[in-house]
mmCIF file of C-alpha atoms and ligand atoms in Angstrom:
data_model
loop_
_atom_site.group_PDB
_atom_site.id
_atom_site.type_symbol
_atom_site.label_atom_id
_atom_site.label_comp_id
_atom_site.label_asym_id
_atom_site.label_seq_id
_atom_site.Cartn_x
_atom_site.Cartn_y
_atom_site.Cartn_z
ATOM 1 C CA UNK A 22 151.085 109.435 196.798
ATOM 2 C CA UNK A 23 153.352 106.382 195.238
ATOM 3 C CA UNK A 24 152.941 102.892 193.707
ATOM 4 C CA UNK A 25 154.483 100.402 195.925
ATOM 5 C CA UNK A 26 154.825 96.912 194.682
ATOM 6 C CA UNK A 27 155.839 95.004 197.602
ATOM 7 C CA UNK A 28 156.980 95.413 201.412
ATOM 8 C CA UNK A 29 159.932 92.679 201.614
ATOM 9 C CA UNK A 30 160.802 91.628 205.331
ATOM 10 C CA UNK A 31 163.947 90.347 206.673
ATOM 11 C CA UNK A 32 166.233 91.646 203.464
ATOM 12 C CA UNK A 33 170.010 91.000 204.228
ATOM 13 C CA UNK A 34 170.997 91.760 201.279
ATOM 14 C CA UNK A 35 169.674 95.204 200.823
ATOM 15 C CA UNK A 36 172.268 97.134 203.162
ATOM 16 C CA UNK A 37 173.381 96.605 207.076
ATOM 17 C CA UNK A 38 171.801 94.493 208.860
ATOM 18 C CA UNK A 39 168.424 93.147 208.671
ATOM 19 C CA UNK A 40 166.115 95.618 206.541
ATOM 20 C CA UNK A 41 162.791 95.714 205.267
ATOM 21 C CA UNK A 42 163.220 97.036 201.673
ATOM 22 C CA UNK A 43 160.433 99.021 200.006
ATOM 23 C CA UNK A 44 159.781 98.487 196.249
ATOM 24 C CA UNK A 45 158.626 101.414 194.632
ATOM 25 C CA UNK A 46 157.138 101.448 191.269
ATOM 26 C CA UNK A 47 158.892 103.197 188.339
ATOM 27 C CA UNK A 48 162.325 103.570 186.668
ATOM 28 C CA UNK A 49 163.581 105.132 183.696
ATOM 29 C CA UNK A 50 166.179 102.979 182.626
ATOM 30 C CA UNK A 51 165.296 99.667 180.861
ATOM 31 C CA UNK A 52 167.818 97.560 181.982
ATOM 32 C CA UNK A 53 167.576 94.451 179.586
ATOM 33 C CA UNK A 54 168.298 91.991 182.832
ATOM 34 C CA UNK A 55 165.896 93.768 184.956
ATOM 35 C CA UNK A 56 165.068 91.406 188.097
ATOM 36 C CA UNK A 57 161.809 93.362 188.711
ATOM 37 C CA UNK A 58 159.843 94.272 185.580
ATOM 38 C CA UNK A 59 156.676 94.737 187.184
ATOM 39 C CA UNK A 60 158.650 97.731 188.646
ATOM 40 C CA UNK A 61 159.729 99.692 185.523
ATOM 41 C CA UNK A 62 156.253 101.279 184.742
ATOM 42 C CA UNK A 63 154.814 103.955 186.702
ATOM 43 C CA UNK A 64 151.295 102.427 186.213
ATOM 44 C CA UNK A 65 149.602 99.771 188.190
ATOM 45 C CA UNK A 66 150.146 96.509 186.002
ATOM 46 C CA UNK A 67 148.588 93.093 186.247
ATOM 47 C CA UNK A 68 150.191 89.943 186.237
ATOM 48 C CA UNK A 69 148.811 86.619 185.495
ATOM 49 C CA UNK A 70 149.716 82.931 185.141
ATOM 50 C CA UNK A 71 148.570 82.204 181.728
ATOM 51 C CA UNK A 72 150.031 78.596 181.967
ATOM 52 C CA UNK A 73 148.003 77.525 184.928
ATOM 53 C CA UNK A 74 144.675 79.274 183.850
ATOM 54 C CA UNK A 75 141.880 76.701 183.564
ATOM 55 C CA UNK A 76 139.758 79.101 180.930
ATOM 56 C CA UNK A 77 137.001 79.522 183.050
ATOM 57 C CA UNK A 78 136.306 83.103 181.679
ATOM 58 C CA UNK A 79 135.533 84.563 185.110
ATOM 59 C CA UNK A 80 137.883 87.259 184.671
ATOM 60 C CA UNK A 81 136.655 88.174 181.399
ATOM 61 C CA UNK A 82 133.173 88.338 182.417
ATOM 62 C CA UNK A 83 133.514 91.117 185.184
ATOM 63 C CA UNK A 84 136.948 93.147 183.221
ATOM 64 C CA UNK A 85 135.239 96.675 182.672
ATOM 65 C CA UNK A 86 138.205 97.491 180.212
ATOM 66 C CA UNK A 87 137.118 94.318 178.064
ATOM 67 C CA UNK A 88 140.721 93.416 178.223
ATOM 68 C CA UNK A 89 140.490 89.536 178.788
ATOM 69 C CA UNK A 90 139.589 86.865 176.374
ATOM 70 C CA UNK A 91 139.996 83.429 176.567
ATOM 71 C CA UNK A 92 141.268 82.005 173.291
ATOM 72 C CA UNK A 93 142.169 78.005 172.960
ATOM 73 C CA UNK A 94 141.186 77.555 176.610
ATOM 74 C CA UNK A 95 143.371 80.044 178.201
ATOM 75 C CA UNK A 96 142.928 83.773 179.132
ATOM 76 C CA UNK A 97 144.810 86.055 177.116
ATOM 77 C CA UNK A 98 144.619 89.820 178.969
ATOM 78 C CA UNK A 99 145.259 92.477 176.384
ATOM 79 C CA UNK A 100 147.900 94.592 178.248
ATOM 80 C CA UNK A 101 147.098 97.977 175.964
ATOM 81 C CA UNK A 102 143.265 97.735 176.934
ATOM 82 C CA UNK A 103 144.171 96.593 181.051
ATOM 83 C CA UNK A 104 144.301 99.519 183.383
ATOM 84 C CA UNK A 105 145.418 97.567 186.373
ATOM 85 C CA UNK A 106 142.364 97.917 188.287
ATOM 86 C CA UNK A 107 142.287 94.486 189.731
ATOM 87 C CA UNK A 108 138.882 93.895 189.455
ATOM 88 C CA UNK A 109 139.569 90.530 187.968
ATOM 89 C CA UNK A 110 141.995 89.314 190.838
ATOM 90 C CA UNK A 111 139.495 88.525 193.145
ATOM 91 C CA UNK A 112 137.236 86.069 190.882
ATOM 92 C CA UNK A 113 140.105 84.183 189.833
ATOM 93 C CA UNK A 114 139.650 80.892 192.121
ATOM 94 C CA UNK A 115 142.949 79.790 190.942
ATOM 95 C CA UNK A 116 144.703 83.017 192.501
ATOM 96 C CA UNK A 117 146.496 83.658 189.100
ATOM 97 C CA UNK A 118 146.113 87.122 188.781
ATOM 98 C CA UNK A 119 147.756 90.045 190.429
ATOM 99 C CA UNK A 120 148.161 93.806 190.427
ATOM 100 C CA UNK A 121 151.671 95.249 191.138
ATOM 101 C CA UNK A 122 151.365 98.483 192.387
ATOM 102 C CA UNK A 123 149.434 99.478 195.718
ATOM 103 C CA UNK A 124 148.841 102.673 197.222
ATOM 104 C CA UNK A 125 149.868 103.514 200.887
ATOM 105 C CA UNK A 126 149.373 106.499 202.777
ATOM 106 C CA UNK A 127 152.988 107.239 204.630
ATOM 107 C CA UNK A 128 151.116 106.857 208.009
ATOM 108 C CA UNK A 129 149.805 103.076 206.968
ATOM 109 C CA UNK A 130 153.735 102.144 205.579
ATOM 110 C CA UNK A 131 155.370 103.572 208.686
ATOM 111 C CA UNK A 132 153.093 101.551 210.770
ATOM 112 C CA UNK A 133 153.935 98.424 208.729
ATOM 113 C CA UNK A 134 157.753 99.121 208.638
ATOM 114 C CA UNK A 135 157.619 99.826 212.310
ATOM 115 C CA UNK A 136 156.548 96.432 213.193
ATOM 116 C CA UNK A 137 160.024 95.386 212.382
ATOM 117 C CA UNK A 138 161.820 97.966 214.489
ATOM 118 C CA UNK A 139 163.107 95.364 217.073
ATOM 119 C CA UNK A 140 165.009 93.510 214.263
ATOM 120 C CA UNK A 141 166.569 96.534 213.071
ATOM 121 C CA UNK A 142 167.515 97.747 216.549
ATOM 122 C CA UNK A 143 169.408 94.128 217.226
ATOM 123 C CA UNK A 144 171.145 93.737 213.553
ATOM 124 C CA UNK A 145 172.062 97.638 212.977
ATOM 125 C CA UNK A 146 169.431 97.537 210.468
ATOM 126 C CA UNK A 147 166.428 99.273 209.028
ATOM 127 C CA UNK A 148 164.709 100.604 206.322
ATOM 128 C CA UNK A 149 165.868 99.867 202.300
ATOM 129 C CA UNK A 150 163.809 102.442 199.850
ATOM 130 C CA UNK A 151 163.961 100.735 196.648
ATOM 131 C CA UNK A 152 162.448 99.863 193.276
ATOM 132 C CA UNK A 153 161.919 100.354 190.627
ATOM 133 C CA UNK A 154 163.537 103.379 191.254
ATOM 134 C CA UNK A 155 162.566 105.357 194.429
ATOM 135 C CA UNK A 156 164.472 108.271 193.693
ATOM 136 C CA UNK A 157 161.783 108.626 190.777
ATOM 137 C CA UNK A 158 158.703 108.657 192.929
ATOM 138 C CA UNK A 159 156.210 111.194 194.657
ATOM 139 C CA UNK A 160 159.435 112.842 196.584
ATOM 140 C CA UNK A 161 156.813 115.192 198.690
ATOM 141 C CA UNK A 162 156.281 111.419 200.025
ATOM 142 C CA UNK A 163 159.540 110.048 200.049
ATOM 143 C CA UNK A 164 160.969 112.437 201.675
ATOM 144 C CA UNK A 165 158.093 112.556 204.458
ATOM 145 C CA UNK A 166 158.579 108.815 204.887
ATOM 146 C CA UNK A 167 162.256 109.327 205.187
ATOM 147 C CA UNK A 168 162.126 111.896 207.583
ATOM 148 C CA UNK A 169 159.278 110.366 209.986
ATOM 149 C CA UNK A 170 161.384 106.990 209.880
ATOM 150 C CA UNK A 171 164.940 109.198 210.493
ATOM 151 C CA UNK A 172 163.166 110.953 213.377
ATOM 152 C CA UNK A 173 161.984 107.308 215.090
ATOM 153 C CA UNK A 174 165.839 106.773 214.790
ATOM 154 C CA UNK A 175 165.271 104.189 211.994
ATOM 155 C CA UNK A 176 168.011 104.150 209.434
ATOM 156 C CA UNK A 177 167.097 104.667 206.100
ATOM 157 C CA UNK A 178 168.982 103.409 203.480
ATOM 158 C CA UNK A 179 168.114 104.616 199.116
ATOM 159 C CA UNK A 180 168.626 101.724 196.651
ATOM 160 C CA UNK A 181 169.271 103.789 193.047
ATOM 161 C CA UNK A 182 170.253 103.405 189.304
ATOM 162 C CA UNK A 183 170.504 107.226 190.140
ATOM 163 C CA UNK A 184 168.580 108.082 186.824
ATOM 164 C CA UNK A 185 166.875 110.857 188.289
ATOM 165 C CA UNK A 186 166.935 114.649 188.616
ATOM 166 C CA UNK A 187 169.448 115.917 191.145
ATOM 167 C CA UNK A 188 167.014 118.151 193.491
ATOM 168 C CA UNK A 189 165.439 114.938 194.407
ATOM 169 C CA UNK A 190 168.816 113.709 195.850
ATOM 170 C CA UNK A 191 169.375 117.149 197.480
ATOM 171 C CA UNK A 192 166.319 116.899 199.057
ATOM 172 C CA UNK A 193 166.231 113.300 200.452
ATOM 173 C CA UNK A 194 169.821 113.392 201.383
ATOM 174 C CA UNK A 195 169.239 114.734 204.891
ATOM 175 C CA UNK A 196 167.548 111.811 205.933
ATOM 176 C CA UNK A 197 169.764 108.810 204.667
ATOM 177 C CA UNK A 198 172.158 107.350 205.923
ATOM 178 C CA UNK A 199 173.791 105.048 203.125
ATOM 179 C CA UNK A 200 172.877 104.838 199.618
ATOM 180 C CA UNK A 201 173.377 101.692 197.290
ATOM 181 C CA UNK A 202 174.445 103.126 194.083
ATOM 182 C CA UNK A 203 174.628 101.261 190.829
ATOM 183 C CA UNK A 204 176.965 102.040 188.474
ATOM 184 C CA UNK A 205 176.537 99.437 185.396
ATOM 185 C CA UNK A 206 179.498 100.907 182.932
ATOM 186 C CA UNK A 207 181.546 103.795 181.920
ATOM 187 C CA UNK A 208 180.924 103.112 178.126
ATOM 188 C CA UNK A 209 178.026 105.650 177.141
ATOM 189 C CA UNK A 210 177.267 103.512 174.098
ATOM 190 C CA UNK A 211 177.020 100.227 176.143
ATOM 191 C CA UNK A 212 174.834 101.838 178.365
ATOM 192 C CA UNK A 213 172.344 103.104 176.201
ATOM 193 C CA UNK A 214 172.248 99.534 174.532
ATOM 194 C CA UNK A 215 171.557 97.689 177.576
ATOM 195 C CA UNK A 216 170.121 100.383 179.788
ATOM 196 C CA UNK A 217 168.230 102.317 177.425
ATOM 197 C CA UNK A 218 169.691 105.878 178.326
ATOM 198 C CA UNK A 219 173.014 107.206 178.637
ATOM 199 C CA UNK A 220 174.908 107.481 182.188
ATOM 200 C CA UNK A 221 175.483 111.021 182.504
ATOM 201 C CA UNK A 222 172.783 112.032 184.951
ATOM 202 C CA UNK A 223 173.591 108.672 187.002
ATOM 203 C CA UNK A 224 177.413 110.099 187.249
ATOM 204 C CA UNK A 225 176.711 113.731 187.700
ATOM 205 C CA UNK A 226 174.219 112.514 191.015
ATOM 206 C CA UNK A 227 176.885 110.082 192.149
ATOM 207 C CA UNK A 228 179.309 112.997 191.937
ATOM 208 C CA UNK A 229 176.882 115.164 193.880
ATOM 209 C CA UNK A 230 175.894 113.348 196.662
ATOM 210 C CA UNK A 231 179.163 111.853 197.267
ATOM 211 C CA UNK A 232 180.551 115.899 197.367
ATOM 212 C CA UNK A 233 177.790 116.287 200.155
ATOM 213 C CA UNK A 234 179.708 113.746 202.353
ATOM 214 C CA UNK A 235 176.763 110.607 201.764
ATOM 215 C CA UNK A 236 177.624 107.349 202.843
ATOM 216 C CA UNK A 237 178.081 105.532 199.829
ATOM 217 C CA UNK A 238 177.938 101.594 198.739
ATOM 218 C CA UNK A 239 178.650 101.237 195.065
ATOM 219 C CA UNK A 240 176.882 98.016 193.643
ATOM 220 C CA UNK A 241 177.972 96.735 189.985
ATOM 221 C CA UNK A 242 175.811 94.116 188.128
ATOM 222 C CA UNK A 243 178.394 92.344 186.350
ATOM 223 C CA UNK A 244 177.514 91.053 182.987
ATOM 224 C CA UNK A 245 179.936 89.784 180.909
ATOM 225 C CA UNK A 246 178.527 91.001 177.439
ATOM 226 C CA UNK A 247 178.122 94.869 179.454
ATOM 227 C CA UNK A 248 181.185 95.242 181.659
ATOM 228 C CA UNK A 249 182.883 91.617 182.180
ATOM 229 C CA UNK A 250 186.548 92.756 181.078
ATOM 230 C CA UNK A 251 189.388 93.854 183.099
ATOM 231 C CA UNK A 252 189.196 97.073 181.096
ATOM 232 C CA UNK A 253 185.240 97.455 181.710
ATOM 233 C CA UNK A 254 185.954 97.186 185.645
ATOM 234 C CA UNK A 255 189.174 99.477 185.155
ATOM 235 C CA UNK A 256 187.380 102.066 183.869
ATOM 236 C CA UNK A 257 185.044 102.206 186.528
ATOM 237 C CA UNK A 258 187.985 102.228 188.880
ATOM 238 C CA UNK A 259 189.716 105.228 187.240
ATOM 239 C CA UNK A 260 186.297 106.957 187.701
ATOM 240 C CA UNK A 261 185.557 106.547 191.110
ATOM 241 C CA UNK A 262 189.546 107.493 192.145
ATOM 242 C CA UNK A 263 189.157 110.570 189.453
ATOM 243 C CA UNK A 264 186.176 111.833 191.248
ATOM 244 C CA UNK A 265 187.218 111.100 194.627
ATOM 245 C CA UNK A 266 184.289 108.986 195.110
ATOM 246 C CA UNK A 267 183.129 108.311 199.177
ATOM 247 C CA UNK A 268 183.035 104.511 198.359
ATOM 248 C CA UNK A 269 182.550 102.661 201.571
ATOM 249 C CA UNK A 270 181.615 99.559 199.633
ATOM 250 C CA UNK A 271 182.184 97.867 196.585
ATOM 251 C CA UNK A 272 179.345 94.896 195.799
ATOM 252 C CA UNK A 273 180.197 93.133 192.400
ATOM 253 C CA UNK A 274 176.693 91.615 191.657
ATOM 254 C CA UNK A 275 176.904 88.313 189.004
ATOM 255 C CA UNK A 276 174.308 88.483 186.561
ATOM 256 C CA UNK A 277 171.428 85.865 187.262
ATOM 257 C CA UNK A 278 168.220 85.681 185.683
ATOM 258 C CA UNK A 279 165.985 85.247 188.534
ATOM 259 C CA UNK A 280 163.296 87.779 187.609
ATOM 260 C CA UNK A 281 163.051 86.330 183.939
ATOM 261 C CA UNK A 282 159.772 84.330 184.603
ATOM 262 C CA UNK A 283 157.861 87.775 185.628
ATOM 263 C CA UNK A 284 157.921 88.987 181.887
ATOM 264 C CA UNK A 285 155.501 86.427 180.534
ATOM 265 C CA UNK A 286 153.247 87.000 183.511
ATOM 266 C CA UNK A 287 153.410 90.708 182.466
ATOM 267 C CA UNK A 288 152.826 90.120 178.729
ATOM 268 C CA UNK A 289 156.544 90.840 177.789
ATOM 269 C CA UNK A 290 159.287 89.223 176.787
ATOM 270 C CA UNK A 291 162.888 88.548 178.330
ATOM 271 C CA UNK A 292 165.473 90.409 176.196
ATOM 272 C CA UNK A 293 168.231 89.289 178.188
ATOM 273 C CA UNK A 294 168.534 85.591 177.006
ATOM 274 C CA UNK A 295 171.959 86.025 175.326
ATOM 275 C CA UNK A 296 173.855 87.533 178.535
ATOM 276 C CA UNK A 297 175.905 85.813 180.923
ATOM 277 C CA UNK A 298 177.812 86.021 184.359
ATOM 278 C CA UNK A 299 181.691 86.168 184.527
ATOM 279 C CA UNK A 300 182.841 82.776 185.632
ATOM 280 C CA UNK A 301 183.941 82.624 189.410
ATOM 281 C CA UNK A 302 187.909 82.681 188.736
ATOM 282 C CA UNK A 303 186.547 86.401 186.592
ATOM 283 C CA UNK A 304 184.599 87.700 189.447
ATOM 284 C CA UNK A 305 187.367 87.036 191.944
ATOM 285 C CA UNK A 306 190.173 88.817 189.660
ATOM 286 C CA UNK A 307 187.934 91.765 189.843
ATOM 287 C CA UNK A 308 187.801 91.991 193.629
ATOM 288 C CA UNK A 309 191.545 91.836 193.191
ATOM 289 C CA UNK A 310 191.912 94.715 190.849
ATOM 290 C CA UNK A 311 189.488 96.444 192.895
ATOM 291 C CA UNK A 312 191.542 95.993 196.345
ATOM 292 C CA UNK A 313 195.232 96.380 194.586
ATOM 293 C CA UNK A 314 193.443 99.925 193.612
ATOM 294 C CA UNK A 315 192.849 100.812 197.090
ATOM 295 C CA UNK A 316 189.171 99.987 197.600
ATOM 296 C CA UNK A 317 189.192 97.416 200.856
ATOM 297 C CA UNK A 318 185.789 96.684 201.395
ATOM 298 C CA UNK A 319 185.022 94.477 198.273
ATOM 299 C CA UNK A 320 183.100 91.824 198.132
ATOM 300 C CA UNK A 321 180.995 89.429 195.575
ATOM 301 C CA UNK A 322 177.078 89.738 196.448
ATOM 302 C CA UNK A 323 175.291 92.071 197.961
HETATM 303 S S1 LIG B 23 143.057 94.478 186.040
HETATM 304 FE FE1 LIG B 23 141.290 95.502 185.633
HETATM 305 S S2 LIG B 23 141.597 96.039 183.404
HETATM 306 FE FE2 LIG B 23 143.185 94.539 183.993
HETATM 307 S S3 LIG B 23 142.364 92.986 183.222
HETATM 308 FE FE3 LIG B 23 142.157 92.627 185.556
HETATM 309 S S4 LIG B 23 139.565 93.729 185.637
HETATM 310 FE FE4 LIG B 23 140.170 94.126 183.257
HETATM 311 S S1 LIG B 24 139.709 83.604 186.090
HETATM 312 FE FE1 LIG B 24 141.542 82.496 186.319
HETATM 313 S S2 LIG B 24 141.211 80.402 185.782
HETATM 314 FE FE2 LIG B 24 139.983 81.764 185.030
HETATM 315 S S3 LIG B 24 140.309 82.432 182.969
HETATM 316 FE FE3 LIG B 24 140.762 84.400 184.172
HETATM 317 S S4 LIG B 24 143.059 83.528 184.991
HETATM 318 FE FE4 LIG B 24 141.995 81.511 183.754
#
């Protein structure tokens, strides 16, 4: 069984056509700008909107962990005590509390995903397994899910940061049409600084799936402080060429901070405030650089 934080329908930026994207919970990287911080931790987590809290205390009264207190008219949840049990959620009349991380049986999930089969067929879309990091989820579960979708003729795309054991890729590979594979930077020290870990395993897995003939869309979140120079992009291009990675598409994704509001709801601090997106001109220069280097399917955005 795996934890899923959300199932997003009618996605048009998560691979080809119209797709339903499943967000699995848990990821080993800790990218400073992560848009989905509720998917990082492998356990269920409570999100609560403290700003709008009326301080009624209902959540505190029912919490079996005694994780909630009301202070100065607003509730405070101690995230260290909270185990994400969800008991308090239905007791908040303002609907300010929710738990990220729900279990689905494979049959339940397949039933849900099958509902949009018509859209997949008409648009050349399918299902995208994302996260968090789907390659770090329960692989028996993920492989069986992908196998069933594949058997029904539903395309499976995997959106991955690549930080997972190679055997997980080996197991899932036969059922995946396309990998959306993130590369952030070739500079290992910069990778450690902004992602919390080096890039060795990520590059190893990319080389592995490429050697096995996978269809790969390289996705580069472009952040001025991380990889925002011609030299940084040039290093990624050199790597892709040197290793002869089978690149079908390159997506350059300019930094944005739309997920920053979720941090406070999780009791976390957003650490990406000093990061910036490159200018439009710089993004265009990166596109040109890729094209001049022989990568023809390059675009800004997903
Ligand atoms: S999710 Fe459970 S443990 Fe956490 S605050 Fe609510 S009732 Fe308490
Ligand atoms: S139940 Fe809702 S409104 Fe009442 S204290 Fe808890 S979060 Fe605030």
